Structures are given as structure tokens and as C-alpha cells.
Amino acid sequence: MGTRCGAPGGVGNNGRVTSRTAARAARLDQVCADAVGVARGAITEVDASDVGEHLEVIAEGDRLVTHFFESHLAGYQGWRWAVTVTRVPRSRHVTVCETVLLPGPDALLAPGWVPWNERVQPGDLGVGDLMPTAPDDDRLAPGYVLSDDPAVEEVSWELGLGRPRVMSRDGRAETAQRWYDGDAGPEAPISTAAPRNARCGTCGFYLPLAGSMRPMFGVCGNLYAPDDGRAVSADHGCGAHSEALLTAPEQPVEELPTVYDDSEVEAVAVSRGHGSVESGEPAEDYGHS
């Protein structure tokens, strides 16, 4: 209603009174403001060394003030002890209302609370853990009711019918993008290091998925591949491609006989060095000097 002047409102309209009361600032009671010792003595939850200097005092209302003290508690950097005191009218006896530890302007605070379904990360689910899915999960869409025809049911389960919920279009698109951008896509380190033509879509161990995921994703069935049993994109790749090591068969080389041409051989006389024994001379005994 504000504080504008004008004719009084109807019955029950106390806007003018409320605005005047709220606008009046509380006056600091000097008796309560001087009771620093009383306020400090009220902090009994911790040792006296954990209570630091007196920082300030503020008025909360008539004869009601709060004293702030520095906190030395480990792990509570920037926090302050707040002690609220009061007194009855025409009395100088100050009593303590409450004591609490509050964060200051530069306090070290814990991160804001995040719901569990927003904190959970891929791989957090362990053995025995349960992770319920919200009824309004955008990744799921309602399925179809069961049929009384066994022949229809045999095909329906293959198509995803009969289940209470199936993946929605948004859910499939989100999953496909996550797989494609992760270790199952073409930019994964193992894929970029593989030969250019070693793509999963042309591998004999590639098992395509069904439905709308079929053109883009399949499951690796190679026992020796690092992605065995995992969904991979068609343009993913690795060194275990079924055709990666396929090369032309080796052709045996025919061994040719060694041929010597005497016409190309030139006789060369070899001179003997000093002390050599000629071939026509008798052999010498061992140990000659």
C-alpha cells in the first residue's frame, strides 16, 4: 500500500499501519549492546579459544540485539557466532535468547544441495543398488497392453510392445548422441588410431541393433576387441576389424641354380710375402724359428 496520503481504505485495510510499522527501524538498546561479556559467556558449545573478537552488534527489535563474534572453528572459515540478548522494560538485567553459528559475508560454504537424480553419474550403480525411474521421465514413453494372441505377442516383444514403457524419441536421440560422443563413437582414441578402412559397419563381428538405432549403431561381437559386448557406432573402429589383417597371399619365389661363366673369370698371379714356403719345397717341422 505504500505510505501515500489519501482517504482511509475500507474495513480491514491496514496497509497504512503496516507500512509505518515496517518502516520504523529498530533502535539499538544500549544496555543490551554493552552486554558483550554476557553474550560471549553464552557460547558454551565449544572451547573459549574457538571464540574470537567481538565483531559487531545489531538491533533486532526493541531491547533485542545480536552480538557477533569471530569463529576459530576448523572448517568454518568466515563464520561468526551470533548471540541474541534481550531485557525486560525498566530492567538492566540482560538475558540470552539464543546462540547460533552463522555464515558471514566471506564464509566458506558447502555446495548447494542437488537432488540425487541429478548427482548420479554413469557407472555409479553398483551391485545390489536400485535406481527407480521417475514416472514422468522424458526418456520413456507408454508401451502397449498385452494381446491375447500368442502369435502377436511373439512379434510384439521383438518390437518393444507389451512393456509398460519404452524409450521415447527424445530418449533414443539422447542415448545416440551420448554414445556417439563417447568411447563408442568415431572420435574415440582407439578409433582414430585404427586404419581408416577398419570401420565397425564393415566388420564381420558387427551386430546391428534393431529399430531406429540400426542404421547408426550395433554391438561388437569380437572376443578380442576392446569393445566386445558394447554398442558402437558404424563409423567406430579398432585394430581387431575382421578384414584389417587380410592381405594378398604370399607367392613362393622359385630358386634358380647358381651358374658360373668361366669366360668372365680372370687369372691373377699372387706374389708371396717374405718367409713364405713355396709349394714345391719340403715341409718344415713345427717349432722352427
PDB file of C-alpha atoms in Angstrom:
ATOM      1  CA  MET A   1       0.000   0.000   0.000  1.00  0.00           C
ATOM      2  CA  GLY A   2       2.993   2.322   0.492  1.00  0.00           C
ATOM      3  CA  THR A   3       2.971   5.462   2.624  1.00  0.00           C
ATOM      4  CA  ARG A   4       0.992   7.790   0.328  1.00  0.00           C
ATOM      5  CA  CYS A   5      -1.537  10.150   1.897  1.00  0.00           C
ATOM      6  CA  GLY A   6      -5.198   9.798   0.994  1.00  0.00           C
ATOM      7  CA  ALA A   7      -8.622   8.794   2.188  1.00  0.00           C
ATOM      8  CA  PRO A   8      -8.706   5.826   4.548  1.00  0.00           C
ATOM      9  CA  GLY A   9      -9.446   2.497   2.923  1.00  0.00           C
ATOM     10  CA  GLY A  10     -12.281   0.105   3.628  1.00  0.00           C
ATOM     11  CA  VAL A  11     -12.762  -2.027   6.705  1.00  0.00           C
ATOM     12  CA  GLY A  12      -9.839  -4.416   7.249  1.00  0.00           C
ATOM     13  CA  ASN A  13      -7.395  -2.383   5.156  1.00  0.00           C
ATOM     14  CA  ASN A  14      -4.424  -1.922   7.488  1.00  0.00           C
ATOM     15  CA  GLY A  15      -1.856  -1.201   4.782  1.00  0.00           C
ATOM     16  CA  ARG A  16      -1.041   2.256   6.126  1.00  0.00           C
ATOM     17  CA  VAL A  17      -0.460   0.941   9.651  1.00  0.00           C
ATOM     18  CA  THR A  18       1.636  -1.993   8.436  1.00  0.00           C
ATOM     19  CA  SER A  19       3.867   0.140   6.241  1.00  0.00           C
ATOM     20  CA  ARG A  20       4.518   2.615   9.070  1.00  0.00           C
ATOM     21  CA  THR A  21       5.451  -0.163  11.478  1.00  0.00           C
ATOM     22  CA  ALA A  22       7.754  -1.871   8.991  1.00  0.00           C
ATOM     23  CA  ALA A  23       9.426   1.378   8.051  1.00  0.00           C
ATOM     24  CA  ARG A  24      10.423   2.227  11.620  1.00  0.00           C
ATOM     25  CA  ALA A  25      13.981   0.986  12.215  1.00  0.00           C
ATOM     26  CA  ALA A  26      14.723  -0.796  15.487  1.00  0.00           C
ATOM     27  CA  ARG A  27      16.635   1.359  17.969  1.00  0.00           C
ATOM     28  CA  LEU A  28      19.764  -0.113  19.450  1.00  0.00           C
ATOM     29  CA  ASP A  29      19.308  -0.750  23.151  1.00  0.00           C
ATOM     30  CA  GLN A  30      22.476   0.409  24.853  1.00  0.00           C
ATOM     31  CA  VAL A  31      22.132  -1.855  27.889  1.00  0.00           C
ATOM     32  CA  CYS A  32      21.933  -4.955  25.654  1.00  0.00           C
ATOM     33  CA  ALA A  33      24.677  -3.606  23.397  1.00  0.00           C
ATOM     34  CA  ASP A  34      27.041  -3.272  26.365  1.00  0.00           C
ATOM     35  CA  ALA A  35      26.466  -6.894  27.444  1.00  0.00           C
ATOM     36  CA  VAL A  36      29.363  -8.236  25.384  1.00  0.00           C
ATOM     37  CA  GLY A  37      30.634 -10.372  28.249  1.00  0.00           C
ATOM     38  CA  VAL A  38      27.208 -11.918  28.825  1.00  0.00           C
ATOM     39  CA  ALA A  39      26.953 -12.775  25.128  1.00  0.00           C
ATOM     40  CA  ARG A  40      30.450 -14.273  24.986  1.00  0.00           C
ATOM     41  CA  GLY A  41      29.814 -16.370  28.073  1.00  0.00           C
ATOM     42  CA  ALA A  42      26.720 -17.874  26.455  1.00  0.00           C
ATOM     43  CA  ILE A  43      28.837 -19.677  23.833  1.00  0.00           C
ATOM     44  CA  THR A  44      29.413 -22.896  25.747  1.00  0.00           C
ATOM     45  CA  GLU A  45      29.277 -25.456  22.918  1.00  0.00           C
ATOM     46  CA  VAL A  46      32.996 -25.008  22.127  1.00  0.00           C
ATOM     47  CA  ASP A  47      36.208 -24.076  23.872  1.00  0.00           C
ATOM     48  CA  ALA A  48      36.831 -20.434  24.686  1.00  0.00           C
ATOM     49  CA  SER A  49      39.712 -20.397  22.193  1.00  0.00           C
ATOM     50  CA  ASP A  50      37.235 -21.062  19.360  1.00  0.00           C
ATOM     51  CA  VAL A  51      35.513 -17.720  20.022  1.00  0.00           C
ATOM     52  CA  GLY A  52      37.368 -14.738  18.588  1.00  0.00           C
ATOM     53  CA  GLU A  53      36.999 -10.987  18.764  1.00  0.00           C
ATOM     54  CA  HIS A  54      33.701  -9.170  19.033  1.00  0.00           C
ATOM     55  CA  LEU A  55      32.805  -8.023  15.512  1.00  0.00           C
ATOM     56  CA  GLU A  56      29.582  -6.021  15.712  1.00  0.00           C
ATOM     57  CA  VAL A  57      26.188  -5.657  17.348  1.00  0.00           C
ATOM     58  CA  ILE A  58      22.908  -5.010  15.553  1.00  0.00           C
ATOM     59  CA  ALA A  59      19.417  -4.180  16.762  1.00  0.00           C
ATOM     60  CA  GLU A  60      16.779  -6.828  16.070  1.00  0.00           C
ATOM     61  CA  GLY A  61      13.912  -5.054  17.814  1.00  0.00           C
ATOM     62  CA  ASP A  62      13.026  -3.153  20.989  1.00  0.00           C
ATOM     63  CA  ARG A  63      15.532  -4.192  23.683  1.00  0.00           C
ATOM     64  CA  LEU A  64      16.652  -7.078  21.432  1.00  0.00           C
ATOM     65  CA  VAL A  65      20.162  -7.119  19.941  1.00  0.00           C
ATOM     66  CA  THR A  66      22.521  -9.690  18.414  1.00  0.00           C
ATOM     67  CA  HIS A  67      26.253  -9.790  19.110  1.00  0.00           C
ATOM     68  CA  PHE A  68      28.610 -11.286  16.521  1.00  0.00           C
ATOM     69  CA  PHE A  69      31.926 -12.905  17.427  1.00  0.00           C
ATOM     70  CA  GLU A  70      34.662 -14.248  15.191  1.00  0.00           C
ATOM     71  CA  SER A  71      34.784 -18.050  14.929  1.00  0.00           C
ATOM     72  CA  HIS A  72      38.048 -20.007  15.052  1.00  0.00           C
ATOM     73  CA  LEU A  73      36.497 -23.408  14.426  1.00  0.00           C
ATOM     74  CA  ALA A  74      38.395 -25.533  11.917  1.00  0.00           C
ATOM     75  CA  GLY A  75      36.473 -25.882   8.671  1.00  0.00           C
ATOM     76  CA  TYR A  76      34.292 -22.825   9.321  1.00  0.00           C
ATOM     77  CA  GLN A  77      36.327 -20.083   7.707  1.00  0.00           C
ATOM     78  CA  GLY A  78      34.436 -16.782   7.663  1.00  0.00           C
ATOM     79  CA  TRP A  79      31.651 -17.981  10.006  1.00  0.00           C
ATOM     80  CA  ARG A  80      30.517 -15.997  13.039  1.00  0.00           C
ATOM     81  CA  TRP A  81      28.999 -16.747  16.409  1.00  0.00           C
ATOM     82  CA  ALA A  82      25.683 -14.907  16.811  1.00  0.00           C
ATOM     83  CA  VAL A  83      24.293 -14.396  20.322  1.00  0.00           C
ATOM     84  CA  THR A  84      20.931 -12.651  20.726  1.00  0.00           C
ATOM     85  CA  VAL A  85      20.195 -10.996  24.086  1.00  0.00           C
ATOM     86  CA  THR A  86      17.275  -9.029  25.477  1.00  0.00           C
ATOM     87  CA  ARG A  87      15.892  -7.451  28.655  1.00  0.00           C
ATOM     88  CA  VAL A  88      12.512  -6.588  30.054  1.00  0.00           C
ATOM     89  CA  PRO A  89      11.406  -2.921  30.257  1.00  0.00           C
ATOM     90  CA  ARG A  90      12.907  -0.846  33.100  1.00  0.00           C
ATOM     91  CA  SER A  91      15.376  -3.635  33.948  1.00  0.00           C
ATOM     92  CA  ARG A  92      19.096  -3.701  33.447  1.00  0.00           C
ATOM     93  CA  HIS A  93      19.313  -7.482  33.703  1.00  0.00           C
ATOM     94  CA  VAL A  94      20.207  -8.939  30.288  1.00  0.00           C
ATOM     95  CA  THR A  95      19.227 -12.495  29.374  1.00  0.00           C
ATOM     96  CA  VAL A  96      20.320 -14.684  26.453  1.00  0.00           C
ATOM     97  CA  CYS A  97      17.747 -15.717  23.857  1.00  0.00           C
ATOM     98  CA  GLU A  98      19.765 -17.979  21.543  1.00  0.00           C
ATOM     99  CA  THR A  99      23.267 -18.823  20.342  1.00  0.00           C
ATOM    100  CA  VAL A 100      23.990 -19.952  16.813  1.00  0.00           C
ATOM    101  CA  LEU A 101      26.867 -20.237  14.331  1.00  0.00           C
ATOM    102  CA  LEU A 102      26.087 -18.339  11.129  1.00  0.00           C
ATOM    103  CA  PRO A 103      27.998 -17.802   7.879  1.00  0.00           C
ATOM    104  CA  GLY A 104      29.490 -14.381   7.364  1.00  0.00           C
ATOM    105  CA  PRO A 105      29.806 -12.403   4.131  1.00  0.00           C
ATOM    106  CA  ASP A 106      33.037 -14.254   3.196  1.00  0.00           C
ATOM    107  CA  ALA A 107      32.140 -17.605   4.708  1.00  0.00           C
ATOM    108  CA  LEU A 108      33.267 -20.871   3.184  1.00  0.00           C
ATOM    109  CA  LEU A 109      30.005 -22.640   2.347  1.00  0.00           C
ATOM    110  CA  ALA A 110      29.227 -26.140   1.161  1.00  0.00           C
ATOM    111  CA  PRO A 111      27.901 -26.518  -2.392  1.00  0.00           C
ATOM    112  CA  GLY A 112      24.177 -26.194  -2.846  1.00  0.00           C
ATOM    113  CA  TRP A 113      22.120 -29.338  -2.398  1.00  0.00           C
ATOM    114  CA  VAL A 114      21.403 -31.203  -5.614  1.00  0.00           C
ATOM    115  CA  PRO A 115      18.761 -33.973  -5.855  1.00  0.00           C
ATOM    116  CA  TRP A 116      20.153 -37.491  -6.115  1.00  0.00           C
ATOM    117  CA  ASN A 117      18.805 -37.999  -9.632  1.00  0.00           C
ATOM    118  CA  GLU A 118      20.885 -35.001 -10.766  1.00  0.00           C
ATOM    119  CA  ARG A 119      24.018 -36.038  -8.846  1.00  0.00           C
ATOM    120  CA  VAL A 120      24.216 -39.619 -10.067  1.00  0.00           C
ATOM    121  CA  GLN A 121      26.731 -40.261 -12.837  1.00  0.00           C
ATOM    122  CA  PRO A 122      27.128 -43.119 -15.335  1.00  0.00           C
ATOM    123  CA  GLY A 123      28.784 -46.057 -13.615  1.00  0.00           C
ATOM    124  CA  ASP A 124      27.622 -45.128 -10.084  1.00  0.00           C
ATOM    125  CA  LEU A 125      25.144 -48.007  -9.932  1.00  0.00           C
ATOM    126  CA  GLY A 126      26.746 -50.936  -8.135  1.00  0.00           C
ATOM    127  CA  VAL A 127      25.811 -54.489  -7.307  1.00  0.00           C
ATOM    128  CA  GLY A 128      22.548 -54.553  -5.347  1.00  0.00           C
ATOM    129  CA  ASP A 129      21.772 -50.848  -5.891  1.00  0.00           C
ATOM    130  CA  LEU A 130      18.313 -49.767  -7.021  1.00  0.00           C
ATOM    131  CA  MET A 131      17.729 -46.698  -9.173  1.00  0.00           C
ATOM    132  CA  PRO A 132      13.994 -46.031  -9.636  1.00  0.00           C
ATOM    133  CA  THR A 133      12.898 -44.172 -12.753  1.00  0.00           C
ATOM    134  CA  ALA A 134      10.536 -41.228 -12.381  1.00  0.00           C
ATOM    135  CA  PRO A 135       7.016 -41.741 -13.792  1.00  0.00           C
ATOM    136  CA  ASP A 136       7.419 -38.603 -15.936  1.00  0.00           C
ATOM    137  CA  ASP A 137      10.896 -39.446 -17.267  1.00  0.00           C
ATOM    138  CA  ASP A 138      11.210 -37.821 -20.698  1.00  0.00           C
ATOM    139  CA  ARG A 139      13.330 -40.709 -21.931  1.00  0.00           C
ATOM    140  CA  LEU A 140      10.397 -43.138 -21.681  1.00  0.00           C
ATOM    141  CA  ALA A 141       7.005 -43.342 -23.367  1.00  0.00           C
ATOM    142  CA  PRO A 142       3.989 -45.544 -22.558  1.00  0.00           C
ATOM    143  CA  GLY A 143       4.014 -49.000 -24.088  1.00  0.00           C
ATOM    144  CA  TYR A 144       1.038 -51.065 -25.206  1.00  0.00           C
ATOM    145  CA  VAL A 145      -1.197 -53.569 -23.472  1.00  0.00           C
ATOM    146  CA  LEU A 146      -0.654 -57.285 -23.890  1.00  0.00           C
ATOM    147  CA  SER A 147      -2.568 -59.152 -26.569  1.00  0.00           C
ATOM    148  CA  ASP A 148      -4.352 -62.489 -26.132  1.00  0.00           C
ATOM    149  CA  ASP A 149      -2.870 -63.750 -29.407  1.00  0.00           C
ATOM    150  CA  PRO A 150       0.419 -65.640 -28.810  1.00  0.00           C
ATOM    151  CA  ALA A 151       1.485 -65.037 -32.406  1.00  0.00           C
ATOM    152  CA  VAL A 152       1.064 -61.282 -31.937  1.00  0.00           C
ATOM    153  CA  GLU A 153       2.917 -61.341 -28.630  1.00  0.00           C
ATOM    154  CA  GLU A 154       5.873 -63.143 -30.168  1.00  0.00           C
ATOM    155  CA  VAL A 155       6.323 -60.268 -32.618  1.00  0.00           C
ATOM    156  CA  SER A 156       5.273 -57.562 -30.145  1.00  0.00           C
ATOM    157  CA  TRP A 157       8.071 -58.290 -27.724  1.00  0.00           C
ATOM    158  CA  GLU A 158      10.579 -58.021 -30.550  1.00  0.00           C
ATOM    159  CA  LEU A 159       9.161 -54.574 -31.396  1.00  0.00           C
ATOM    160  CA  GLY A 160       9.085 -53.443 -27.770  1.00  0.00           C
ATOM    161  CA  LEU A 161       5.322 -53.791 -27.380  1.00  0.00           C
ATOM    162  CA  GLY A 162       3.878 -55.224 -24.217  1.00  0.00           C
ATOM    163  CA  ARG A 163       6.327 -53.473 -21.899  1.00  0.00           C
ATOM    164  CA  PRO A 164       4.867 -50.809 -19.598  1.00  0.00           C
ATOM    165  CA  ARG A 165       7.178 -48.167 -21.063  1.00  0.00           C
ATOM    166  CA  VAL A 166       9.596 -47.947 -23.973  1.00  0.00           C
ATOM    167  CA  MET A 167      12.211 -45.356 -24.897  1.00  0.00           C
ATOM    168  CA  SER A 168      10.764 -42.200 -26.360  1.00  0.00           C
ATOM    169  CA  ARG A 169      12.159 -40.395 -29.373  1.00  0.00           C
ATOM    170  CA  ASP A 170      13.902 -37.916 -27.100  1.00  0.00           C
ATOM    171  CA  GLY A 171      15.344 -40.761 -25.054  1.00  0.00           C
ATOM    172  CA  ARG A 172      16.703 -42.523 -28.126  1.00  0.00           C
ATOM    173  CA  ALA A 173      18.163 -39.318 -29.524  1.00  0.00           C
ATOM    174  CA  GLU A 174      19.842 -38.510 -26.208  1.00  0.00           C
ATOM    175  CA  THR A 175      21.277 -42.018 -25.964  1.00  0.00           C
ATOM    176  CA  ALA A 176      22.525 -41.978 -29.551  1.00  0.00           C
ATOM    177  CA  GLN A 177      24.253 -38.634 -29.051  1.00  0.00           C
ATOM    178  CA  ARG A 178      25.861 -39.794 -25.788  1.00  0.00           C
ATOM    179  CA  TRP A 179      27.186 -42.976 -27.403  1.00  0.00           C
ATOM    180  CA  TYR A 180      28.393 -41.155 -30.485  1.00  0.00           C
ATOM    181  CA  ASP A 181      30.272 -38.515 -28.471  1.00  0.00           C
ATOM    182  CA  GLY A 182      31.801 -41.073 -26.102  1.00  0.00           C
ATOM    183  CA  ASP A 183      34.091 -44.086 -26.351  1.00  0.00           C
ATOM    184  CA  ALA A 184      31.728 -45.781 -28.832  1.00  0.00           C
ATOM    185  CA  GLY A 185      31.963 -43.054 -31.465  1.00  0.00           C
ATOM    186  CA  PRO A 186      34.389 -42.267 -34.277  1.00  0.00           C
ATOM    187  CA  GLU A 187      36.417 -39.770 -32.222  1.00  0.00           C
ATOM    188  CA  ALA A 188      37.425 -42.268 -29.532  1.00  0.00           C
ATOM    189  CA  PRO A 189      41.225 -42.690 -29.259  1.00  0.00           C
ATOM    190  CA  ILE A 190      41.101 -46.353 -30.304  1.00  0.00           C
ATOM    191  CA  SER A 191      39.007 -45.418 -33.335  1.00  0.00           C
ATOM    192  CA  THR A 192      41.252 -42.623 -34.556  1.00  0.00           C
ATOM    193  CA  ALA A 193      44.310 -44.870 -34.177  1.00  0.00           C
ATOM    194  CA  ALA A 194      42.763 -47.671 -36.261  1.00  0.00           C
ATOM    195  CA  PRO A 195      43.228 -47.942 -40.043  1.00  0.00           C
ATOM    196  CA  ARG A 196      40.920 -45.670 -41.989  1.00  0.00           C
ATOM    197  CA  ASN A 197      39.037 -48.550 -43.575  1.00  0.00           C
ATOM    198  CA  ALA A 198      38.709 -50.513 -40.328  1.00  0.00           C
ATOM    199  CA  ARG A 199      35.187 -49.285 -39.510  1.00  0.00           C
ATOM    200  CA  CYS A 200      32.708 -51.317 -37.466  1.00  0.00           C
ATOM    201  CA  GLY A 201      29.967 -51.085 -40.085  1.00  0.00           C
ATOM    202  CA  THR A 202      32.064 -53.221 -42.457  1.00  0.00           C
ATOM    203  CA  CYS A 203      33.321 -55.648 -39.804  1.00  0.00           C
ATOM    204  CA  GLY A 204      32.102 -59.242 -39.760  1.00  0.00           C
ATOM    205  CA  PHE A 205      31.771 -59.105 -35.961  1.00  0.00           C
ATOM    206  CA  TYR A 206      29.365 -56.125 -36.071  1.00  0.00           C
ATOM    207  CA  LEU A 207      25.836 -56.985 -34.881  1.00  0.00           C
ATOM    208  CA  PRO A 208      23.415 -54.171 -35.886  1.00  0.00           C
ATOM    209  CA  LEU A 209      20.821 -53.020 -33.383  1.00  0.00           C
ATOM    210  CA  ALA A 210      17.103 -53.170 -34.126  1.00  0.00           C
ATOM    211  CA  GLY A 211      14.659 -50.330 -34.690  1.00  0.00           C
ATOM    212  CA  SER A 212      15.659 -46.737 -35.272  1.00  0.00           C
ATOM    213  CA  MET A 213      19.158 -47.370 -33.862  1.00  0.00           C
ATOM    214  CA  ARG A 214      20.000 -49.918 -36.574  1.00  0.00           C
ATOM    215  CA  PRO A 215      21.420 -47.542 -39.228  1.00  0.00           C
ATOM    216  CA  MET A 216      23.827 -45.983 -36.770  1.00  0.00           C
ATOM    217  CA  PHE A 217      24.730 -48.471 -34.019  1.00  0.00           C
ATOM    218  CA  GLY A 218      25.473 -52.112 -33.407  1.00  0.00           C
ATOM    219  CA  VAL A 219      27.129 -54.372 -30.846  1.00  0.00           C
ATOM    220  CA  CYS A 220      30.687 -55.659 -31.172  1.00  0.00           C
ATOM    221  CA  GLY A 221      30.913 -59.447 -31.049  1.00  0.00           C
ATOM    222  CA  ASN A 222      34.667 -59.872 -31.360  1.00  0.00           C
ATOM    223  CA  LEU A 223      36.120 -61.667 -28.353  1.00  0.00           C
ATOM    224  CA  TYR A 224      39.479 -59.953 -28.787  1.00  0.00           C
ATOM    225  CA  ALA A 225      38.184 -56.435 -29.406  1.00  0.00           C
ATOM    226  CA  PRO A 226      38.170 -53.922 -26.518  1.00  0.00           C
ATOM    227  CA  ASP A 227      34.509 -53.104 -27.282  1.00  0.00           C
ATOM    228  CA  ASP A 228      33.297 -56.712 -27.153  1.00  0.00           C
ATOM    229  CA  GLY A 229      29.680 -56.776 -25.947  1.00  0.00           C
ATOM    230  CA  ARG A 230      29.295 -52.991 -26.192  1.00  0.00           C
ATOM    231  CA  ALA A 231      27.320 -50.739 -28.501  1.00  0.00           C
ATOM    232  CA  VAL A 232      29.488 -48.995 -31.089  1.00  0.00           C
ATOM    233  CA  SER A 233      28.731 -46.637 -33.951  1.00  0.00           C
ATOM    234  CA  ALA A 234      29.008 -47.854 -37.516  1.00  0.00           C
ATOM    235  CA  ASP A 235      31.915 -45.457 -38.127  1.00  0.00           C
ATOM    236  CA  HIS A 236      33.736 -46.536 -34.959  1.00  0.00           C
ATOM    237  CA  GLY A 237      36.800 -48.671 -35.492  1.00  0.00           C
ATOM    238  CA  CYS A 238      39.644 -50.637 -33.932  1.00  0.00           C
ATOM    239  CA  GLY A 239      42.558 -52.849 -34.885  1.00  0.00           C
ATOM    240  CA  ALA A 240      40.510 -56.034 -34.412  1.00  0.00           C
ATOM    241  CA  HIS A 241      38.485 -55.449 -37.592  1.00  0.00           C
ATOM    242  CA  SER A 242      37.685 -58.720 -39.334  1.00  0.00           C
ATOM    243  CA  GLU A 243      39.341 -57.555 -42.561  1.00  0.00           C
ATOM    244  CA  ALA A 244      42.116 -55.412 -41.084  1.00  0.00           C
ATOM    245  CA  LEU A 245      44.862 -58.066 -41.481  1.00  0.00           C
ATOM    246  CA  LEU A 246      43.609 -59.576 -44.741  1.00  0.00           C
ATOM    247  CA  THR A 247      46.432 -59.290 -47.315  1.00  0.00           C
ATOM    248  CA  ALA A 248      47.328 -60.941 -50.617  1.00  0.00           C
ATOM    249  CA  PRO A 249      48.707 -64.490 -50.189  1.00  0.00           C
ATOM    250  CA  GLU A 250      52.447 -64.788 -50.377  1.00  0.00           C
ATOM    251  CA  GLN A 251      53.803 -66.098 -53.694  1.00  0.00           C
ATOM    252  CA  PRO A 252      56.703 -68.585 -53.402  1.00  0.00           C
ATOM    253  CA  VAL A 253      59.904 -67.435 -55.127  1.00  0.00           C
ATOM    254  CA  GLU A 254      61.451 -70.028 -57.455  1.00  0.00           C
ATOM    255  CA  GLU A 255      65.040 -70.727 -56.505  1.00  0.00           C
ATOM    256  CA  LEU A 256      67.369 -70.517 -59.551  1.00  0.00           C
ATOM    257  CA  PRO A 257      70.525 -72.686 -59.825  1.00  0.00           C
ATOM    258  CA  THR A 258      73.902 -70.957 -59.459  1.00  0.00           C
ATOM    259  CA  VAL A 259      75.621 -70.506 -62.840  1.00  0.00           C
ATOM    260  CA  TYR A 260      79.267 -69.615 -63.302  1.00  0.00           C
ATOM    261  CA  ASP A 261      80.634 -68.228 -66.566  1.00  0.00           C
ATOM    262  CA  ASP A 262      84.341 -69.111 -66.880  1.00  0.00           C
ATOM    263  CA  SER A 263      84.784 -66.573 -69.626  1.00  0.00           C
ATOM    264  CA  GLU A 264      84.290 -63.838 -67.136  1.00  0.00           C
ATOM    265  CA  VAL A 265      86.959 -65.198 -64.738  1.00  0.00           C
ATOM    266  CA  GLU A 266      90.441 -63.626 -64.982  1.00  0.00           C
ATOM    267  CA  ALA A 267      93.503 -65.466 -63.643  1.00  0.00           C
ATOM    268  CA  VAL A 268      95.614 -63.284 -61.327  1.00  0.00           C
ATOM    269  CA  ALA A 269      99.142 -64.127 -60.149  1.00  0.00           C
ATOM    270  CA  VAL A 270      99.598 -63.802 -56.411  1.00  0.00           C
ATOM    271  CA  SER A 271     103.059 -62.905 -55.014  1.00  0.00           C
ATOM    272  CA  ARG A 272     104.147 -64.495 -51.763  1.00  0.00           C
ATOM    273  CA  GLY A 273     105.476 -62.472 -48.905  1.00  0.00           C
ATOM    274  CA  HIS A 274     108.896 -62.775 -47.230  1.00  0.00           C
ATOM    275  CA  GLY A 275     109.284 -66.067 -45.313  1.00  0.00           C
ATOM    276  CA  SER A 276     106.570 -67.898 -47.176  1.00  0.00           C
ATOM    277  CA  VAL A 277     107.166 -71.537 -48.104  1.00  0.00           C
ATOM    278  CA  GLU A 278     106.880 -72.426 -51.739  1.00  0.00           C
ATOM    279  CA  SER A 279     104.579 -75.227 -52.648  1.00  0.00           C
ATOM    280  CA  GLY A 280     107.422 -77.293 -54.176  1.00  0.00           C
ATOM    281  CA  GLU A 281     109.681 -77.137 -51.086  1.00  0.00           C
ATOM    282  CA  PRO A 282     109.600 -79.828 -48.358  1.00  0.00           C
ATOM    283  CA  ALA A 283     107.504 -79.064 -45.326  1.00  0.00           C
ATOM    284  CA  GLU A 284     109.229 -77.697 -42.227  1.00  0.00           C
ATOM    285  CA  ASP A 285     108.957 -79.111 -38.748  1.00  0.00           C
ATOM    286  CA  TYR A 286     106.751 -77.310 -36.251  1.00  0.00           C
ATOM    287  CA  GLY A 287     108.553 -75.060 -33.796  1.00  0.00           C
ATOM    288  CA  HIS A 288     111.117 -73.571 -36.192  1.00  0.00           C
ATOM    289  CA  SER A 289     112.178 -70.033 -35.565  1.00  0.00           C
TER     290      SER A 289
END
